[in-house]
PDB file of C-alpha atoms in Angstrom:
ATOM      1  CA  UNK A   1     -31.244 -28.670 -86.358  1.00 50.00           C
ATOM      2  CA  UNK A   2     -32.359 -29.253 -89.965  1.00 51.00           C
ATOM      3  CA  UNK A   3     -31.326 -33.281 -89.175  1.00 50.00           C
ATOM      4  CA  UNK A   4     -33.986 -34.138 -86.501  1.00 50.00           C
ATOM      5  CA  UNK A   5     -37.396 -33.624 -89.005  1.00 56.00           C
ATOM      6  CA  UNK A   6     -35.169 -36.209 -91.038  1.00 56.00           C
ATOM      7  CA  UNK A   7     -34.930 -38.409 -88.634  1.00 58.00           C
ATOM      8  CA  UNK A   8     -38.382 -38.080 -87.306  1.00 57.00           C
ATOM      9  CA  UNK A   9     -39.636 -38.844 -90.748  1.00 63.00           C
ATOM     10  CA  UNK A  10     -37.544 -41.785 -90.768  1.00 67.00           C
ATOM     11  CA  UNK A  11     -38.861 -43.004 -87.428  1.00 66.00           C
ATOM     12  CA  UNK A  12     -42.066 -42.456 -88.480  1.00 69.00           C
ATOM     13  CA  UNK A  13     -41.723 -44.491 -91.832  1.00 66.00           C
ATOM     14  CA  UNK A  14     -39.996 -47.049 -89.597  1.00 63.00           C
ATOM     15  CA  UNK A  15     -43.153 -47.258 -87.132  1.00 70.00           C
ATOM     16  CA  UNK A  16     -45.443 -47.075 -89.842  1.00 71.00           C
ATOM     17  CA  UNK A  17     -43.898 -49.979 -92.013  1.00 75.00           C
ATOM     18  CA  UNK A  18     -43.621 -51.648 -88.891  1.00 71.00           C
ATOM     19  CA  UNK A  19     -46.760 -51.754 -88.613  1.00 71.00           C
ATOM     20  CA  UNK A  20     -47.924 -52.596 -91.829  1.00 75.00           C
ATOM     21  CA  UNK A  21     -44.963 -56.184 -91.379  1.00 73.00           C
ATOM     22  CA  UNK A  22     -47.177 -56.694 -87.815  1.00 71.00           C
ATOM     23  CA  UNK A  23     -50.664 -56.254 -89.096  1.00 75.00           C
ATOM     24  CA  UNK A  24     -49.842 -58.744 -91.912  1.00 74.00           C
ATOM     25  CA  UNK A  25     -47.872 -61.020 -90.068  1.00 81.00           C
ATOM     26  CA  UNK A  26     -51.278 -61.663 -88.039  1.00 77.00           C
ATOM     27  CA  UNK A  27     -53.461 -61.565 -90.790  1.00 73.00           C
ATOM     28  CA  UNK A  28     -51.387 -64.652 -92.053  1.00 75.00           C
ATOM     29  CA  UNK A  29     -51.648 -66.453 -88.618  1.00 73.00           C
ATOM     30  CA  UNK A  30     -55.208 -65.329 -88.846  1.00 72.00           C
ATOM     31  CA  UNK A  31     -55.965 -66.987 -92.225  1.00 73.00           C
ATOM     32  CA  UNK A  32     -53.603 -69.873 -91.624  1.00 75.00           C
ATOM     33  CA  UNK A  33     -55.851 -70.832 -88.082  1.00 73.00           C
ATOM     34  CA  UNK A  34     -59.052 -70.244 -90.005  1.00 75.00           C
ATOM     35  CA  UNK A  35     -57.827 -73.230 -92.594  1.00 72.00           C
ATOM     36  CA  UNK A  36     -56.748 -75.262 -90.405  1.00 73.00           C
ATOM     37  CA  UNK A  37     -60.395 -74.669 -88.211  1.00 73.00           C
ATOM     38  CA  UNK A  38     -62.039 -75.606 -91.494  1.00 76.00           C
ATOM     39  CA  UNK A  39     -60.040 -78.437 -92.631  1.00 71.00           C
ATOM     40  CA  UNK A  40     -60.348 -80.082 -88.946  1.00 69.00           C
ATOM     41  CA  UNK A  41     -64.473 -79.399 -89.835  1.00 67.00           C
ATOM     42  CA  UNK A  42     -64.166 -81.094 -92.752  1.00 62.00           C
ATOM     43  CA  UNK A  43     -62.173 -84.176 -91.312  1.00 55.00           C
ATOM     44  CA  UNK A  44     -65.225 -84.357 -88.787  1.00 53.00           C
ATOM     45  CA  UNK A  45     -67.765 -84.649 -91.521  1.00 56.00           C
ATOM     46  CA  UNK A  46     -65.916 -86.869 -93.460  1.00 50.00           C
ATOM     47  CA  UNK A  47     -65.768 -89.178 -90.772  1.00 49.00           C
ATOM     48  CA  UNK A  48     -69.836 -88.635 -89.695  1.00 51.00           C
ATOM     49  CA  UNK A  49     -70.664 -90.293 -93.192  1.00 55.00           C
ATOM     50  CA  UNK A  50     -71.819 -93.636 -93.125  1.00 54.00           C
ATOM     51  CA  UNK A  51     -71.776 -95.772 -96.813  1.00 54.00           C
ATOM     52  CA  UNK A  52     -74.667 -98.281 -96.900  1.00 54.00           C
ATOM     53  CA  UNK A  53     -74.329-101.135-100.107  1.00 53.00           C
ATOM     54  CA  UNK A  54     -77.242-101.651-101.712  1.00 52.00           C
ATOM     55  CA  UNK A  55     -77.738-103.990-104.016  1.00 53.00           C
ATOM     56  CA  UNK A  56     -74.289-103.970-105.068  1.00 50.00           C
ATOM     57  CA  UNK A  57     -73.645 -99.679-105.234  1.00 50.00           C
ATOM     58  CA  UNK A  58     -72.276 -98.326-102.439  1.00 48.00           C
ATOM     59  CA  UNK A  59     -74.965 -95.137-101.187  1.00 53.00           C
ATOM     60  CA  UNK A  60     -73.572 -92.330 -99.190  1.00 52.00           C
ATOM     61  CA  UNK A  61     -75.964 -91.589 -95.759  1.00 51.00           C
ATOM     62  CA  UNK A  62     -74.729 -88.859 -93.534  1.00 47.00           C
ATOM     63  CA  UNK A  63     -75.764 -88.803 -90.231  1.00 43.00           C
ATOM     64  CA  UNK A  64     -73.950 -87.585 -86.687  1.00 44.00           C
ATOM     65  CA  UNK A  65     -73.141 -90.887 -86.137  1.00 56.00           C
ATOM     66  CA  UNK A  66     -72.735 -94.653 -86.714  1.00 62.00           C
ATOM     67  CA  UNK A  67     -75.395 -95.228 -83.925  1.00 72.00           C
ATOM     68  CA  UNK A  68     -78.540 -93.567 -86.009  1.00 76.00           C
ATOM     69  CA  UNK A  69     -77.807 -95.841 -88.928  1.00 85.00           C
ATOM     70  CA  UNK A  70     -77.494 -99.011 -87.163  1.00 90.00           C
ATOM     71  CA  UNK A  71     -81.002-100.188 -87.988  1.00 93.00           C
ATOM     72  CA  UNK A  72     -80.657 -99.412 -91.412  1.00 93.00           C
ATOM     73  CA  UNK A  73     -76.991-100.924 -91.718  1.00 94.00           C
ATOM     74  CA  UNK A  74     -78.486-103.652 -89.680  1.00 96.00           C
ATOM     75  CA  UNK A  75     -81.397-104.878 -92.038  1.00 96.00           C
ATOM     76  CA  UNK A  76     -79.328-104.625 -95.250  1.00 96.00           C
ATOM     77  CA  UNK A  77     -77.164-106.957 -93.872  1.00 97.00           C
ATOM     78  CA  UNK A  78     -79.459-109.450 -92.917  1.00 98.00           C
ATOM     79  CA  UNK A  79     -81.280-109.102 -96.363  1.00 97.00           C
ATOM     80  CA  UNK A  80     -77.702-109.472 -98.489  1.00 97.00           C
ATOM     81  CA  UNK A  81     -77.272-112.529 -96.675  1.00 98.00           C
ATOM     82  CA  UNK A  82     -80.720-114.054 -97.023  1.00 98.00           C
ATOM     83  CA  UNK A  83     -80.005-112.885-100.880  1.00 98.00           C
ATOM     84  CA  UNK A  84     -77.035-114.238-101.644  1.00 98.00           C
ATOM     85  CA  UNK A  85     -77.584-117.618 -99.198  1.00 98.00           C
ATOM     86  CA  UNK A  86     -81.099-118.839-101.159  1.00 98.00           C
ATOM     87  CA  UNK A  87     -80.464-117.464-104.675  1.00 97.00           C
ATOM     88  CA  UNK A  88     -79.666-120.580-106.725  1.00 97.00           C
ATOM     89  CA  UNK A  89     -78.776-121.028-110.391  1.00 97.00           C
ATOM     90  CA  UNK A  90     -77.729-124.230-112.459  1.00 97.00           C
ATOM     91  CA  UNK A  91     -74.501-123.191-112.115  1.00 96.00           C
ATOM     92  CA  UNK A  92     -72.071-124.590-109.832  1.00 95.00           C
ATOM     93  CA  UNK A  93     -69.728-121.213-110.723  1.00 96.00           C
ATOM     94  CA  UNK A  94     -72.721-119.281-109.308  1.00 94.00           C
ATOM     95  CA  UNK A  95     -73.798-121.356-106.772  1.00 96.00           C
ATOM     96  CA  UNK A  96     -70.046-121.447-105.213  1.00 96.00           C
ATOM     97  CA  UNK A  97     -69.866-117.677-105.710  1.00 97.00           C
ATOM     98  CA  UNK A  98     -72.887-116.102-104.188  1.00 97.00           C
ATOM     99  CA  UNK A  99     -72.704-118.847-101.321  1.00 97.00           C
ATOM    100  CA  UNK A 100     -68.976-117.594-100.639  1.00 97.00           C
ATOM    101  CA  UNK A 101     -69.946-114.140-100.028  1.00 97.00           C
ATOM    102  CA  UNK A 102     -72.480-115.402 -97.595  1.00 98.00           C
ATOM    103  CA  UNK A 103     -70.697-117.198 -95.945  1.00 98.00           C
ATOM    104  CA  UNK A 104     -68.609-114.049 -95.166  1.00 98.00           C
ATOM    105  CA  UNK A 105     -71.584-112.858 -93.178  1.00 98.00           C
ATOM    106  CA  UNK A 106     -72.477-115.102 -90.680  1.00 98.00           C
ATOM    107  CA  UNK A 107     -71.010-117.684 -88.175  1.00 97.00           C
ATOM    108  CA  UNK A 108     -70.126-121.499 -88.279  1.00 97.00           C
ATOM    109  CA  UNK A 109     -74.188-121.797 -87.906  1.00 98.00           C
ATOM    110  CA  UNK A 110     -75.019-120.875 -91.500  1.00 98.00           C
ATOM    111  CA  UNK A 111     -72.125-123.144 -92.545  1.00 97.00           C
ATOM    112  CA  UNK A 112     -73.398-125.775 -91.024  1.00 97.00           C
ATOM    113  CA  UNK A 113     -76.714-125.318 -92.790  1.00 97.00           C
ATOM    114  CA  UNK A 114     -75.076-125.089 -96.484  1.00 97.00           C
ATOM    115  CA  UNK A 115     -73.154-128.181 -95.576  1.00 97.00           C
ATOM    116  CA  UNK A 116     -76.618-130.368 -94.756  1.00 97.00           C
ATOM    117  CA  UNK A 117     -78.281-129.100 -97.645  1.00 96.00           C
ATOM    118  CA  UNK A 118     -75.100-130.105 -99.725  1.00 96.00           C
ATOM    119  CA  UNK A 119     -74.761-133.488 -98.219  1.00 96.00           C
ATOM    120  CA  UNK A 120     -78.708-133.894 -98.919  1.00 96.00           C
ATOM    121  CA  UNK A 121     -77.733-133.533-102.410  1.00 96.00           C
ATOM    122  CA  UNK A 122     -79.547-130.541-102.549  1.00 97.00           C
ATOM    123  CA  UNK A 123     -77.118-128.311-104.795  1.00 97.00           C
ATOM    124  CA  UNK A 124     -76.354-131.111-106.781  1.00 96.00           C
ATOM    125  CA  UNK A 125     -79.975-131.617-108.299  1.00 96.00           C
ATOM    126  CA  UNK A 126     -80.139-127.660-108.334  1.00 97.00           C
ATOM    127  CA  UNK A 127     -77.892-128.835-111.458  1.00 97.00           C
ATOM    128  CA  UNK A 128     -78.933-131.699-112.869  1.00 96.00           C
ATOM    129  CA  UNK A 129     -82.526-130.722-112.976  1.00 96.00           C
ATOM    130  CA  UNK A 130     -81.800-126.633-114.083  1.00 96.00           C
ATOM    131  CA  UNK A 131     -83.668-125.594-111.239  1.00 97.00           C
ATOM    132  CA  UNK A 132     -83.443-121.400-110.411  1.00 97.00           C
ATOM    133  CA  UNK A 133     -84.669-120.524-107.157  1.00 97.00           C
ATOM    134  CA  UNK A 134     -85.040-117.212-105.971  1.00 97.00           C
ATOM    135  CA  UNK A 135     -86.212-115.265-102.685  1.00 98.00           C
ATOM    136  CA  UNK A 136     -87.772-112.166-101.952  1.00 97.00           C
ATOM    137  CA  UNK A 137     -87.570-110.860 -98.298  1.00 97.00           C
ATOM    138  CA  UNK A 138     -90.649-109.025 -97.203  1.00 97.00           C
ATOM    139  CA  UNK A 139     -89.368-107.859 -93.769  1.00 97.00           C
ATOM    140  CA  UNK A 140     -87.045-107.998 -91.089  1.00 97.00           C
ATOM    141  CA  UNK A 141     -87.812-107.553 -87.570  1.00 97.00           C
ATOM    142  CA  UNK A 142     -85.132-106.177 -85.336  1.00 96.00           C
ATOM    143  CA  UNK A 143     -84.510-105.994 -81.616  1.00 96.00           C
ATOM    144  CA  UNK A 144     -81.583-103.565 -80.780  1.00 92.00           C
ATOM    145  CA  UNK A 145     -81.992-102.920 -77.186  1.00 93.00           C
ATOM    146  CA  UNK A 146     -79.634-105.555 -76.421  1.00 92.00           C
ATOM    147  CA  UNK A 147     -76.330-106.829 -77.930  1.00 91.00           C
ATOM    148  CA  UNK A 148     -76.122-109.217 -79.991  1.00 95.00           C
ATOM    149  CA  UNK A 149     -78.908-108.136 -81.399  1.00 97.00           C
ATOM    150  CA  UNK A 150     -81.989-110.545 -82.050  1.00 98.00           C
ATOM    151  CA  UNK A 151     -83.766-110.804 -85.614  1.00 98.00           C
ATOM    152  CA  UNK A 152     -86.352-112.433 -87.586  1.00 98.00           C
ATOM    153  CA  UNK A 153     -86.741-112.285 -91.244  1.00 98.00           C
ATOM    154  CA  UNK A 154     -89.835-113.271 -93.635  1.00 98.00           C
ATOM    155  CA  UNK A 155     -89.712-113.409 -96.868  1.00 98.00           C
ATOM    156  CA  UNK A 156     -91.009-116.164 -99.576  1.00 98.00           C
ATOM    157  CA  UNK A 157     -88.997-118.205-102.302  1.00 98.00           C
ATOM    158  CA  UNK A 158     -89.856-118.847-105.734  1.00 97.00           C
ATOM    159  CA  UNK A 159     -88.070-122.389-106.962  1.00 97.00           C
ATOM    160  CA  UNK A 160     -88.548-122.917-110.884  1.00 97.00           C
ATOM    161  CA  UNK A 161     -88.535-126.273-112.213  1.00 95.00           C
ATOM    162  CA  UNK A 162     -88.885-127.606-115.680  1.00 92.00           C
ATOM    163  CA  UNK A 163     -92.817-128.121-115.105  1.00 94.00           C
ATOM    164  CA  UNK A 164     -93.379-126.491-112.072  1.00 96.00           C
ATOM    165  CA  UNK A 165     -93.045-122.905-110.126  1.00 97.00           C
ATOM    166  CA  UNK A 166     -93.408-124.029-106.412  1.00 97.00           C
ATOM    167  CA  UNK A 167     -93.569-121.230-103.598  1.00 98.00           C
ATOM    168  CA  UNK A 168     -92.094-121.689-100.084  1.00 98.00           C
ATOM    169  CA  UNK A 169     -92.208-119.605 -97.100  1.00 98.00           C
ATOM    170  CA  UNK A 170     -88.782-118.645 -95.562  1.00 98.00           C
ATOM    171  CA  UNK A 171     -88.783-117.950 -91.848  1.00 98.00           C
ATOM    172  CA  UNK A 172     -85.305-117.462 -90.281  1.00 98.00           C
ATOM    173  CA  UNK A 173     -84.140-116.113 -87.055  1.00 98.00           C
ATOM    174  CA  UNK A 174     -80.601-115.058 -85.780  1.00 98.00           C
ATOM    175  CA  UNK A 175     -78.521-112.514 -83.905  1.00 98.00           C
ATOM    176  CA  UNK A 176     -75.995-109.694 -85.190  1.00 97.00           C
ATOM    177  CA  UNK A 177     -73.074-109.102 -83.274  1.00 96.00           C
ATOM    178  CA  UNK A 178     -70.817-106.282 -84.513  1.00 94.00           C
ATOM    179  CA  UNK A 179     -67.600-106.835 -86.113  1.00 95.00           C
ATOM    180  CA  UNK A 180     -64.714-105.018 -87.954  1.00 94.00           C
ATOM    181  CA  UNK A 181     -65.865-103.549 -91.402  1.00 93.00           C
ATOM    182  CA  UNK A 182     -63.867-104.986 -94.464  1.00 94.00           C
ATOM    183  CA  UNK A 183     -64.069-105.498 -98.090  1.00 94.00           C
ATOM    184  CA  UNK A 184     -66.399-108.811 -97.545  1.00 95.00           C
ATOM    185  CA  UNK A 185     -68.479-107.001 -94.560  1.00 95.00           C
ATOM    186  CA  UNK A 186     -69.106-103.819 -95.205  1.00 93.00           C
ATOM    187  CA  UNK A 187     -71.711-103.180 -92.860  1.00 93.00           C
ATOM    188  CA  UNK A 188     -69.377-104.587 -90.331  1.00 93.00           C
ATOM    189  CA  UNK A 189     -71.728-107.234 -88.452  1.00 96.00           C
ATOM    190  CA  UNK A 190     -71.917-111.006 -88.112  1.00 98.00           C
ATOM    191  CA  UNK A 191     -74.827-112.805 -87.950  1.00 98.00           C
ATOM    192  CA  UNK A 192     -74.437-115.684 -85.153  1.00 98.00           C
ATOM    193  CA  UNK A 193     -76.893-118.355 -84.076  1.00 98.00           C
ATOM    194  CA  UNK A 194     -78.705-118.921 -87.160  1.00 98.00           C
ATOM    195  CA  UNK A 195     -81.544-121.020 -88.193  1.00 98.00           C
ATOM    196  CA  UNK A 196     -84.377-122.084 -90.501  1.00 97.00           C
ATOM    197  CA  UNK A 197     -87.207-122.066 -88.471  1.00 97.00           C
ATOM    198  CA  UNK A 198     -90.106-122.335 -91.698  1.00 97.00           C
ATOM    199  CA  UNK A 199     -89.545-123.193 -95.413  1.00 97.00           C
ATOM    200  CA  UNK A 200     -93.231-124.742 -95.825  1.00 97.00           C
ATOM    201  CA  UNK A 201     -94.671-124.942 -99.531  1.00 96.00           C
ATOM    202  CA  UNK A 202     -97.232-122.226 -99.876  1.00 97.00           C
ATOM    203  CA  UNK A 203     -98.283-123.732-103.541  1.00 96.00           C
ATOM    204  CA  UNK A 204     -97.278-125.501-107.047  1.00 95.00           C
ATOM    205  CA  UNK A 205     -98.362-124.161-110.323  1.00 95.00           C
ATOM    206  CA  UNK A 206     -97.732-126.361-113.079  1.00 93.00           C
ATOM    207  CA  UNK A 207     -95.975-124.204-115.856  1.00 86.00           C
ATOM    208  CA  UNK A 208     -97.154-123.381-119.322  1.00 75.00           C
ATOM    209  CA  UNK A 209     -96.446-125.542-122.300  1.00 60.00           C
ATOM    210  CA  UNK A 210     -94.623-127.977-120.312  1.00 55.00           C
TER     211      UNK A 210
END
């Protein structure tokens, strides 16, 4: 008889460590589901972030998804472009670079532009006569209800000469159609159908000392 308190203590030891391996064993599966739940959270967020470049530094903007940003995406194409197309140094390096990156973001249309103006000479005496031109883009109007999407942008250039600053409105209008997002479009659009439809001189001001 004095075995079977023995052997219920053993049983009991048994049950309880038992117990203990089963509690822990699901506190592990418990811990290891909650990780994964919070890494899969993670993955989601990391993929809701949308990265907008900005004069050259790419800025973070989260939002649920690609679709709310589209308008801002949108516009910062459209002004990179105009930037890049119309800003003009006597420099044929420069000239050659910043019209290469345009070039990335729009169709055979914009192409066709740069090649009239270069067959017009117009690069050339950019050179010979150390003109700088610049452009600042006031606004850009956007229609996104239906794709490709239709735009107009204003803005006004500033074209420095060695006795003159002359002004010049810039008018242009095109469509965005959306493409694949790489190194040379970021904001992963194209812009298609574009065209020149103002570049008037607003005025000439003779410089100083010259």
């Amino acid at each position: 008889m004095g075995m079977f308190p023995k052997t219920k203590n053993i049983e009991s030891s048994f049950r309880l460590i038992r117990g203990t391996c089963v509690l822990v064993i699901m506190g592990c599966f418990g811990f290891a589901g909650y990780a994964f739940f919070e890494a899969s959270e993670a993955v989601a967020r990391a993929q809701q972030r949308v990265y907008i470049l900005s004069s050259g530094k790419l800025m973070e903007a989260m939002a649920s998804d690609r679709k709310e940003n589209l308008p801002v995406e949108a516009r910062d194409h459209i002004r990179t472009f105009h930037l890049l197309f119309f800003t003009l140094d006597p420099d044929e390096k420069v000239i050659g670079d910043n019209l290469g990156r345009a070039l990335y973001l729009a169709d055979v249309s914009a192409k066709r532009v740069y090649e009239n103006l270069k067959e017009e000479g117009y690069y050339a005496d950019v050179i010979s006569a150390n003109i700088s031109q610049r452009v600042v883009i006031d606004s850009v109007t956007l229609d996104m209800t239906n794709l490709p999407f239709y735009f107009r942008c204003y803005g006004v250039e500033t074209i420095t000469r060695a006795t003159s600053v002359v002004t010049r409105e810039l008018l242009t209008e095109g469509y965005l159609r959306e493409v694949s997002r790489s190194d040379n479009v970021p904001h992963g659009f194209l812009i298609e159908r574009w065209a020149i439809i103002s570049n008037r001189d607003l005025k000439t001001e003779g410089r100083q000392g010259r």
